[in-house]
Amino acid sequence: MRLMFLIIFSVSTLLAKPLIASEEAMHFVQEKVNRVLDVLADPSMDENKRIKEFENEILQIADVNVIARFVLGPYAAKASPAQVTLFTRAFQDYALGVYRSELDDFGHEVIQIHETKERKPGDSIVYTTIAGGAVKNKPREIKWRIITINNEPRVVDIEISGVWISQHQRAEITGVIARNGGNINAATKMLCAQTTGCKVTG
Amino acid sequence: MVWRLFRFLVLFFFLWVGGCASQNSQTHGDPLEPFNRAMFDLNTNLDKTILIPVSKTYMAITPKPARNGLRNFFQNLRSPVVLANDILQGEWARAGNTLSRFALNSTVGIGGLFDVAKAEGMERHKEDFGQTMAVTGIGPGPYLVLPILGPSSLRATIGRFPDHFFAPLTYTRFDDKNTFTTTKRVLKFTDKRSRSLQSVNKMRESAFDEYTSVRDLYWQTRASAITNGKDNLEDLPDFNVGTVQ
């Protein structure tokens, strides 16, 4: 009887685990995106505080290290740790700069979560729609790729209008590196050149 | 004619074999890159010198309702092509949607000038023979940049020909067919370009290399269109979490 109970318990635990991971990913997106939207819509914050808060939230949601290594593609393994660190810093500054330039357009949107699909344990896609605010005439379907990193869910890619952003960045970045003889410093320099106030030096 | 058909079948066979070998591949090669880059530069120059000014003038002199009517009209004209491909792909619900949209817009929507079906909750979708070939397992072949028409693949380029036969206007006789067809193409192209002025500008500003950016956007949006937005989760690339520094 005891053995039977243990078997049933183990099986149900194994089956329930992906469900819990998927739900965790769903709650993560709901909570974090709402937090970002709250920051953007908060009239009590001045511009500088809003930008700082926004950047803090983004860095908590996304794992820049993992994304930076992904966009380097096969070149990540060939580069030195120092090169990867420099690239990651330049990539982070660039990405935040892009978001910063778009901040004024957003803030009054709402997110609707539809479903979550688990790709494999610790790797889920959350399907959402962003409506209202800047997209009130054309709600956008957005997919979030959530990966569990060090027991914490993190966004590593998002898909808008059929385009996965990290995958697109990888195509562009690896293209630049390939055209520069495999030197990832070329990509670091290029990212820096496109970022206002870039402080990364090779 | 027989020789043309034979060449088409040979090409079809090689694409199919190639497709079976590389169906789950995430990366697409670009063996024709030097040719494609030359075509891309040509198209970019044409765009900057002719298309953008013409599109801006078109937007300035044509009121928005007229532009929307024109777009709806062209989209409605393409419905038989979409319907044929919906049916060939066995997408019966989508075929029903296309047929209902076509019937409603052609009648209540005054020949397609008004998209009344959309207001009834029937959203438009696109299909073409290139997508139909993809659904049957035929590979995309190499990336191709076509003069004026822009990014494509060998499969999508070949798919344009059967689509031509599905279009009802192919069989319609006019006194001066060339004038009508050319006017239709120029208007359709101008209208389409005028609607992407902002997004293309943004892409040009943010792209590290415009050619690579457009190529990736093409492959990704095309893959999404083929699966009708449904993900094949196994095809998504892995993120290397284990080697984080």
GROMACS .gro file of N, CA, C and O in nm, chain A residues 77-176:
model
  400
   77ALA      N    1   3.187   3.069  -2.841
   77ALA     CA    2   3.280   2.965  -2.793
   77ALA      C    3   3.424   2.996  -2.833
   77ALA      O    4   3.518   2.954  -2.767
   78LYS      N    5   3.439   3.073  -2.941
   78LYS     CA    6   3.574   3.101  -2.991
   78LYS      C    7   3.636   3.224  -2.925
   78LYS      O    8   3.757   3.246  -2.932
   79ALA      N    9   3.552   3.308  -2.864
   79ALA     CA   10   3.602   3.435  -2.808
   79ALA      C   11   3.659   3.415  -2.668
   79ALA      O   12   3.624   3.318  -2.599
   80SER      N   13   3.745   3.507  -2.625
   80SER     CA   14   3.800   3.500  -2.490
   80SER      C   15   3.694   3.551  -2.392
   80SER      O   16   3.605   3.628  -2.431
   81PRO      N   17   3.702   3.511  -2.263
   81PRO     CA   18   3.604   3.560  -2.165
   81PRO      C   19   3.600   3.714  -2.160
   81PRO      O   20   3.494   3.772  -2.145
   82ALA      N   21   3.717   3.778  -2.175
   82ALA     CA   22   3.721   3.925  -2.170
   82ALA      C   23   3.643   3.985  -2.288
   82ALA      O   24   3.570   4.084  -2.272
   83GLN      N   25   3.658   3.923  -2.404
   83GLN     CA   26   3.585   3.972  -2.523
   83GLN      C   27   3.434   3.958  -2.504
   83GLN      O   28   3.358   4.048  -2.539
   84VAL      N   29   3.394   3.843  -2.447
   84VAL     CA   30   3.250   3.819  -2.427
   84VAL      C   31   3.195   3.919  -2.324
   84VAL      O   32   3.086   3.973  -2.342
   85THR      N   33   3.272   3.946  -2.220
   85THR     CA   34   3.227   4.041  -2.117
   85THR      C   35   3.209   4.180  -2.179
   85THR      O   36   3.107   4.246  -2.154
   86LEU      N   37   3.305   4.222  -2.259
   86LEU     CA   38   3.294   4.353  -2.324
   86LEU      C   39   3.174   4.359  -2.417
   86LEU      O   40   3.099   4.457  -2.417
   87PHE      N   41   3.158   4.252  -2.493
   87PHE     CA   42   3.044   4.247  -2.586
   87PHE      C   43   2.914   4.255  -2.508
   87PHE      O   44   2.821   4.328  -2.547
   88THR      N   45   2.905   4.180  -2.398
   88THR     CA   46   2.781   4.176  -2.318
   88THR      C   47   2.747   4.315  -2.266
   88THR      O   48   2.631   4.357  -2.270
   89ARG      N   49   2.848   4.388  -2.221
   89ARG     CA   50   2.824   4.524  -2.171
   89ARG      C   51   2.775   4.615  -2.283
   89ARG      O   52   2.682   4.693  -2.267
   90ALA      N   53   2.841   4.605  -2.398
   90ALA     CA   54   2.800   4.688  -2.512
   90ALA      C   55   2.659   4.652  -2.558
   90ALA      O   56   2.579   4.739  -2.590
   91PHE      N   57   2.630   4.522  -2.556
   91PHE     CA   58   2.499   4.475  -2.599
   91PHE      C   59   2.390   4.525  -2.504
   91PHE      O   60   2.284   4.571  -2.547
   92GLN      N   61   2.420   4.518  -2.374
   92GLN     CA   62   2.323   4.566  -2.274
   92GLN      C   63   2.297   4.716  -2.291
   92GLN      O   64   2.181   4.760  -2.292
   93ASP      N   65   2.404   4.794  -2.307
   93ASP     CA   66   2.388   4.940  -2.324
   93ASP      C   67   2.308   4.971  -2.450
   93ASP      O   68   2.222   5.058  -2.450
   94TYR      N   69   2.338   4.897  -2.556
   94TYR     CA   70   2.269   4.918  -2.683
   94TYR      C   71   2.120   4.888  -2.668
   94TYR      O   72   2.034   4.967  -2.706
   95ALA      N   73   2.090   4.770  -2.609
   95ALA     CA   74   1.950   4.727  -2.596
   95ALA      C   75   1.871   4.825  -2.509
   95ALA      O   76   1.761   4.866  -2.545
   96LEU      N   77   1.930   4.866  -2.398
   96LEU     CA   78   1.860   4.961  -2.310
   96LEU      C   79   1.840   5.095  -2.381
   96LEU      O   80   1.737   5.160  -2.365
   97GLY      N   81   1.939   5.133  -2.461
   97GLY     CA   82   1.929   5.258  -2.538
   97GLY      C   83   1.813   5.254  -2.637
   97GLY      O   84   1.740   5.352  -2.653
   98VAL      N   85   1.796   5.138  -2.700
   98VAL     CA   86   1.686   5.123  -2.797
   98VAL      C   87   1.553   5.137  -2.724
   98VAL      O   88   1.463   5.209  -2.766
   99TYR      N   89   1.540   5.067  -2.610
   99TYR     CA   90   1.414   5.075  -2.533
   99TYR      C   91   1.390   5.218  -2.486
   99TYR      O   92   1.279   5.269  -2.491
  100ARG      N   93   1.498   5.283  -2.437
  100ARG     CA   94   1.487   5.419  -2.383
  100ARG      C   95   1.426   5.514  -2.487
  100ARG      O   96   1.344   5.598  -2.454
  101SER      N   97   1.470   5.496  -2.613
  101SER     CA   98   1.423   5.587  -2.718
  101SER      C   99   1.275   5.567  -2.749
  101SER      O  100   1.212   5.651  -2.812
  102GLU      N  101   1.217   5.454  -2.705
  102GLU     CA  102   1.078   5.425  -2.737
  102GLU      C  103   0.986   5.447  -2.616
  102GLU      O  104   0.864   5.430  -2.627
  103LEU      N  105   1.045   5.481  -2.501
  103LEU     CA  106   0.968   5.484  -2.376
  103LEU      C  107   0.843   5.570  -2.381
  103LEU      O  108   0.738   5.532  -2.329
  104ASP      N  109   0.857   5.689  -2.442
  104ASP     CA  110   0.745   5.784  -2.439
  104ASP      C  111   0.621   5.733  -2.510
  104ASP      O  112   0.511   5.783  -2.489
  105ASP      N  113   0.640   5.632  -2.597
  105ASP     CA  114   0.526   5.583  -2.674
  105ASP      C  115   0.440   5.484  -2.596
  105ASP      O  116   0.333   5.445  -2.641
  106PHE      N  117   0.490   5.438  -2.481
  106PHE     CA  118   0.418   5.331  -2.411
  106PHE      C  119   0.384   5.367  -2.266
  106PHE      O  120   0.436   5.464  -2.212
  107GLY      N  121   0.296   5.288  -2.207
  107GLY     CA  122   0.266   5.308  -2.065
  107GLY      C  123   0.122   5.279  -2.026
  107GLY      O  124   0.093   5.253  -1.911
  108HIS      N  125   0.030   5.284  -2.122
  108HIS     CA  126  -0.110   5.265  -2.085
  108HIS      C  127  -0.168   5.138  -2.147
  108HIS      O  128  -0.287   5.126  -2.165
  109GLU      N  129  -0.079   5.044  -2.176
  109GLU     CA  130  -0.124   4.920  -2.237
  109GLU      C  131  -0.160   4.819  -2.128
  109GLU      O  132  -0.119   4.834  -2.012
  110VAL      N  133  -0.235   4.718  -2.167
  110VAL     CA  134  -0.263   4.608  -2.074
  110VAL      C  135  -0.221   4.477  -2.141
  110VAL      O  136  -0.227   4.465  -2.263
  111ILE      N  137  -0.179   4.383  -2.058
  111ILE     CA  138  -0.137   4.253  -2.114
  111ILE      C  139  -0.242   4.147  -2.080
  111ILE      O  140  -0.292   4.143  -1.968
  112GLN      N  141  -0.276   4.070  -2.182
  112GLN     CA  142  -0.366   3.956  -2.160
  112GLN      C  143  -0.287   3.829  -2.185
  112GLN      O  144  -0.225   3.815  -2.290
  113ILE      N  145  -0.288   3.740  -2.087
  113ILE     CA  146  -0.216   3.614  -2.103
  113ILE      C  147  -0.312   3.509  -2.157
  113ILE      O  148  -0.422   3.493  -2.103
  114HIS      N  149  -0.273   3.439  -2.261
  114HIS     CA  150  -0.363   3.339  -2.319
  114HIS      C  151  -0.328   3.196  -2.275
  114HIS      O  152  -0.411   3.125  -2.224
  115GLU      N  153  -0.205   3.157  -2.299
  115GLU     CA  154  -0.166   3.020  -2.263
  115GLU      C  155  -0.014   3.008  -2.257
  115GLU      O  156   0.058   3.100  -2.296
  116THR      N  157   0.029   2.896  -2.206
  116THR     CA  158   0.173   2.867  -2.201
  116THR      C  159   0.196   2.729  -2.259
  116THR      O  160   0.119   2.638  -2.233
  117LYS      N  161   0.302   2.717  -2.339
  117LYS     CA  162   0.339   2.585  -2.388
  117LYS      C  163   0.481   2.556  -2.342
  117LYS      O  164   0.568   2.642  -2.355
  118GLU      N  165   0.501   2.436  -2.294
  118GLU     CA  166   0.635   2.401  -2.248
  118GLU      C  167   0.711   2.334  -2.362
  118GLU      O  168   0.665   2.237  -2.421
  119ARG      N  169   0.827   2.391  -2.395
  119ARG     CA  170   0.910   2.334  -2.501
  119ARG      C  171   0.987   2.215  -2.448
  119ARG      O  172   0.996   2.111  -2.510
  120LYS      N  173   1.046   2.235  -2.330
  120LYS     CA  174   1.110   2.127  -2.255
  120LYS      C  175   1.120   2.177  -2.110
  120LYS      O  176   1.095   2.297  -2.087
  121PRO      N  177   1.154   2.094  -2.015
  121PRO     CA  178   1.154   2.143  -1.877
  121PRO      C  179   1.238   2.270  -1.861
  121PRO      O  180   1.353   2.277  -1.908
  122GLY      N  181   1.177   2.371  -1.801
  122GLY     CA  182   1.247   2.498  -1.780
  122GLY      C  183   1.256   2.587  -1.902
  122GLY      O  184   1.334   2.681  -1.905
  123ASP      N  185   1.177   2.556  -2.004
  123ASP     CA  186   1.181   2.634  -2.129
  123ASP      C  187   1.038   2.643  -2.184
  123ASP      O  188   0.986   2.546  -2.238
  124SER      N  189   0.974   2.758  -2.163
  124SER     CA  190   0.832   2.772  -2.201
  124SER      C  191   0.809   2.893  -2.290
  124SER      O  192   0.888   2.987  -2.291
  125ILE      N  193   0.698   2.888  -2.363
  125ILE     CA  194   0.654   3.003  -2.443
  125ILE      C  195   0.522   3.051  -2.384
  125ILE      O  196   0.428   2.972  -2.369
  126VAL      N  197   0.516   3.180  -2.351
  126VAL     CA  198   0.392   3.237  -2.299
  126VAL      C  199   0.330   3.322  -2.409
  126VAL      O  200   0.395   3.410  -2.466
  127TYR      N  201   0.203   3.294  -2.440
  127TYR     CA  202   0.132   3.363  -2.548
  127TYR      C  203   0.048   3.476  -2.489
  127TYR      O  204  -0.036   3.450  -2.401
  128THR      N  205   0.068   3.598  -2.535
  128THR     CA  206  -0.003   3.712  -2.478
  128THR      C  207  -0.053   3.806  -2.588
  128THR      O  208  -0.012   3.796  -2.704
  129THR      N  209  -0.138   3.899  -2.547
  129THR     CA  210  -0.177   4.010  -2.635
  129THR      C  211  -0.157   4.139  -2.555
  129THR      O  212  -0.196   4.145  -2.439
  130ILE      N  213  -0.094   4.236  -2.617
  130ILE     CA  214  -0.082   4.368  -2.556
  130ILE      C  215  -0.185   4.457  -2.626
  130ILE      O  216  -0.186   4.465  -2.749
  131ALA      N  217  -0.270   4.519  -2.546
  131ALA     CA  218  -0.375   4.603  -2.605
  131ALA      C  219  -0.381   4.737  -2.533
  131ALA      O  220  -0.317   4.757  -2.430
  132GLY      N  221  -0.460   4.829  -2.590
  132GLY     CA  222  -0.476   4.960  -2.527
  132GLY      C  223  -0.356   5.050  -2.552
  132GLY      O  224  -0.261   5.013  -2.622
  133GLY      N  225  -0.358   5.169  -2.495
  133GLY     CA  226  -0.246   5.263  -2.506
  133GLY      C  227  -0.203   5.286  -2.650
  133GLY      O  228  -0.285   5.314  -2.737
  134ALA      N  229  -0.073   5.270  -2.674
  134ALA     CA  230  -0.018   5.298  -2.807
  134ALA      C  231  -0.067   5.200  -2.913
  134ALA      O  232  -0.055   5.227  -3.032
  135VAL      N  233  -0.119   5.084  -2.870
  135VAL     CA  234  -0.162   4.983  -2.969
  135VAL      C  235  -0.314   4.960  -2.960
  135VAL      O  236  -0.362   4.852  -2.992
  136LYS      N  237  -0.386   5.065  -2.919
  136LYS     CA  238  -0.531   5.046  -2.897
  136LYS      C  239  -0.606   5.014  -3.028
  136LYS      O  240  -0.706   4.944  -3.025
  137ASN      N  241  -0.554   5.063  -3.140
  137ASN     CA  242  -0.622   5.032  -3.267
  137ASN      C  243  -0.578   4.898  -3.325
  137ASN      O  244  -0.644   4.842  -3.412
  138LYS      N  245  -0.462   4.852  -3.282
  138LYS     CA  246  -0.410   4.727  -3.336
  138LYS      C  247  -0.340   4.647  -3.226
  138LYS      O  248  -0.217   4.655  -3.212
  139PRO      N  249  -0.417   4.573  -3.145
  139PRO     CA  250  -0.353   4.493  -3.039
  139PRO      C  251  -0.248   4.399  -3.098
  139PRO      O  252  -0.267   4.347  -3.209
  140ARG      N  253  -0.136   4.382  -3.026
  140ARG     CA  254  -0.026   4.301  -3.078
  140ARG      C  255  -0.015   4.170  -3.002
  140ARG      O  256  -0.015   4.168  -2.879
  141GLU      N  257  -0.004   4.062  -3.078
  141GLU     CA  258   0.020   3.933  -3.014
  141GLU      C  259   0.169   3.919  -2.991
  141GLU      O  260   0.248   3.937  -3.084
  142ILE      N  261   0.205   3.891  -2.868
  142ILE     CA  262   0.348   3.879  -2.834
  142ILE      C  263   0.371   3.746  -2.763
  142ILE      O  264   0.295   3.707  -2.675
  143LYS      N  265   0.477   3.676  -2.807
  143LYS     CA  266   0.515   3.551  -2.741
  143LYS      C  267   0.642   3.575  -2.661
  143LYS      O  268   0.733   3.644  -2.710
  144TRP      N  269   0.649   3.517  -2.542
  144TRP     CA  270   0.765   3.536  -2.454
  144TRP      C  271   0.831   3.401  -2.433
  144TRP      O  272   0.766   3.307  -2.389
  145ARG      N  273   0.959   3.395  -2.461
  145ARG     CA  274   1.034   3.270  -2.435
  145ARG      C  275   1.094   3.283  -2.296
  145ARG      O  276   1.178   3.371  -2.271
  146ILE      N  277   1.050   3.196  -2.206
  146ILE     CA  278   1.094   3.203  -2.067
  146ILE      C  279   1.178   3.080  -2.036
  146ILE      O  280   1.134   2.966  -2.056
  147ILE      N  281   1.299   3.104  -1.987
  147ILE     CA  282   1.387   2.994  -1.950
  147ILE      C  283   1.423   3.005  -1.802
  147ILE      O  284   1.444   3.117  -1.752
  148THR      N  285   1.424   2.893  -1.734
  148THR     CA  286   1.461   2.895  -1.593
  148THR      C  287   1.614   2.894  -1.582
  148THR      O  288   1.680   2.802  -1.630
  149ILE      N  289   1.666   3.001  -1.522
  149ILE     CA  290   1.812   3.015  -1.506
  149ILE      C  291   1.840   3.034  -1.357
  149ILE      O  292   1.785   3.126  -1.296
  150ASN      N  293   1.921   2.946  -1.302
  150ASN     CA  294   1.948   2.947  -1.157
  150ASN      C  295   1.817   2.951  -1.077
  150ASN      O  296   1.800   3.033  -0.987
  151ASN      N  297   1.725   2.865  -1.116
  151ASN     CA  298   1.593   2.850  -1.049
  151ASN      C  299   1.503   2.973  -1.060
  151ASN      O  300   1.404   2.982  -0.989
  152GLU      N  301   1.538   3.067  -1.145
  152GLU     CA  302   1.454   3.186  -1.163
  152GLU      C  303   1.410   3.195  -1.309
  152GLU      O  304   1.493   3.176  -1.399
  153PRO      N  305   1.282   3.223  -1.335
  153PRO     CA  306   1.242   3.242  -1.474
  153PRO      C  307   1.298   3.372  -1.531
  153PRO      O  308   1.304   3.473  -1.461
  154ARG      N  309   1.342   3.366  -1.656
  154ARG     CA  310   1.397   3.486  -1.720
  154ARG      C  311   1.352   3.489  -1.867
  154ARG      O  312   1.346   3.384  -1.932
  155VAL      N  313   1.327   3.608  -1.918
  155VAL     CA  314   1.293   3.622  -2.059
  155VAL      C  315   1.422   3.618  -2.141
  155VAL      O  316   1.518   3.687  -2.108
  156VAL      N  317   1.423   3.535  -2.245
  156VAL     CA  318   1.542   3.532  -2.331
  156VAL      C  319   1.509   3.573  -2.476
  156VAL      O  320   1.599   3.603  -2.554
  157ASP      N  321   1.380   3.574  -2.510
  157ASP     CA  322   1.342   3.613  -2.647
  157ASP      C  323   1.195   3.651  -2.649
  157ASP      O  324   1.117   3.600  -2.568
  158ILE      N  325   1.158   3.741  -2.737
  158ILE     CA  326   1.016   3.770  -2.758
  158ILE      C  327   0.987   3.771  -2.908
  158ILE      O  328   1.074   3.807  -2.988
  159GLU      N  329   0.866   3.730  -2.941
  159GLU     CA  330   0.827   3.727  -3.082
  159GLU      C  331   0.715   3.826  -3.108
  159GLU      O  332   0.612   3.824  -3.040
  160ILE      N  333   0.738   3.916  -3.203
  160ILE     CA  334   0.637   4.014  -3.242
  160ILE      C  335   0.620   4.004  -3.394
  160ILE      O  336   0.720   4.007  -3.467
  161SER      N  337   0.498   3.995  -3.440
  161SER     CA  338   0.467   3.986  -3.584
  161SER      C  339   0.551   3.880  -3.655
  161SER      O  340   0.602   3.902  -3.765
  162GLY      N  341   0.567   3.767  -3.592
  162GLY     CA  342   0.637   3.655  -3.657
  162GLY      C  343   0.789   3.662  -3.650
  162GLY      O  344   0.857   3.578  -3.708
  163VAL      N  345   0.843   3.763  -3.579
  163VAL     CA  346   0.990   3.777  -3.572
  163VAL      C  347   1.037   3.762  -3.427
  163VAL      O  348   0.993   3.837  -3.340
  164TRP      N  349   1.123   3.663  -3.403
  164TRP     CA  350   1.186   3.647  -3.272
  164TRP      C  351   1.304   3.744  -3.265
  164TRP      O  352   1.395   3.736  -3.348
  165ILE      N  353   1.300   3.833  -3.167
  165ILE     CA  354   1.397   3.943  -3.163
  165ILE      C  355   1.541   3.895  -3.139
  165ILE      O  356   1.633   3.939  -3.207
  166SER      N  357   1.560   3.805  -3.042
  166SER     CA  358   1.698   3.758  -3.016
  166SER      C  359   1.754   3.684  -3.137
  166SER      O  360   1.873   3.696  -3.170
  167GLN      N  361   1.668   3.607  -3.202
  167GLN     CA  362   1.714   3.535  -3.322
  167GLN      C  363   1.752   3.634  -3.432
  167GLN      O  364   1.849   3.614  -3.505
  168HIS      N  365   1.674   3.741  -3.441
  168HIS     CA  366   1.704   3.842  -3.543
  168HIS      C  367   1.835   3.913  -3.511
  168HIS      O  368   1.918   3.935  -3.600
  169GLN      N  369   1.854   3.945  -3.381
  169GLN     CA  370   1.980   4.009  -3.341
  169GLN      C  371   2.098   3.917  -3.371
  169GLN      O  372   2.204   3.961  -3.412
  170ARG      N  373   2.078   3.786  -3.348
  170ARG     CA  374   2.187   3.692  -3.374
  170ARG      C  375   2.224   3.691  -3.523
  170ARG      O  376   2.342   3.690  -3.558
  171ALA      N  377   2.121   3.693  -3.609
  171ALA     CA  378   2.148   3.694  -3.754
  171ALA      C  379   2.232   3.816  -3.790
  171ALA      O  380   2.328   3.807  -3.868
  172GLU      N  381   2.197   3.930  -3.733
  172GLU     CA  382   2.268   4.054  -3.767
  172GLU      C  383   2.410   4.055  -3.709
  172GLU      O  384   2.506   4.087  -3.778
  173ILE      N  385   2.420   4.020  -3.579
  173ILE     CA  386   2.551   4.025  -3.512
  173ILE      C  387   2.649   3.925  -3.573
  173ILE      O  388   2.764   3.959  -3.601
  174THR      N  389   2.603   3.801  -3.594
  174THR     CA  390   2.695   3.703  -3.652
  174THR      C  391   2.734   3.742  -3.795
  174THR      O  392   2.844   3.712  -3.840
  175GLY      N  393   2.643   3.812  -3.863
  175GLY     CA  394   2.675   3.862  -3.998
  175GLY      C  395   2.789   3.962  -3.993
  175GLY      O  396   2.883   3.955  -4.074
  176VAL      N  397   2.782   4.051  -3.895
  176VAL     CA  398   2.889   4.152  -3.880
  176VAL      C  399   3.022   4.084  -3.845
  176VAL      O  400   3.127   4.115  -3.903
   0.00000   0.00000   0.00000
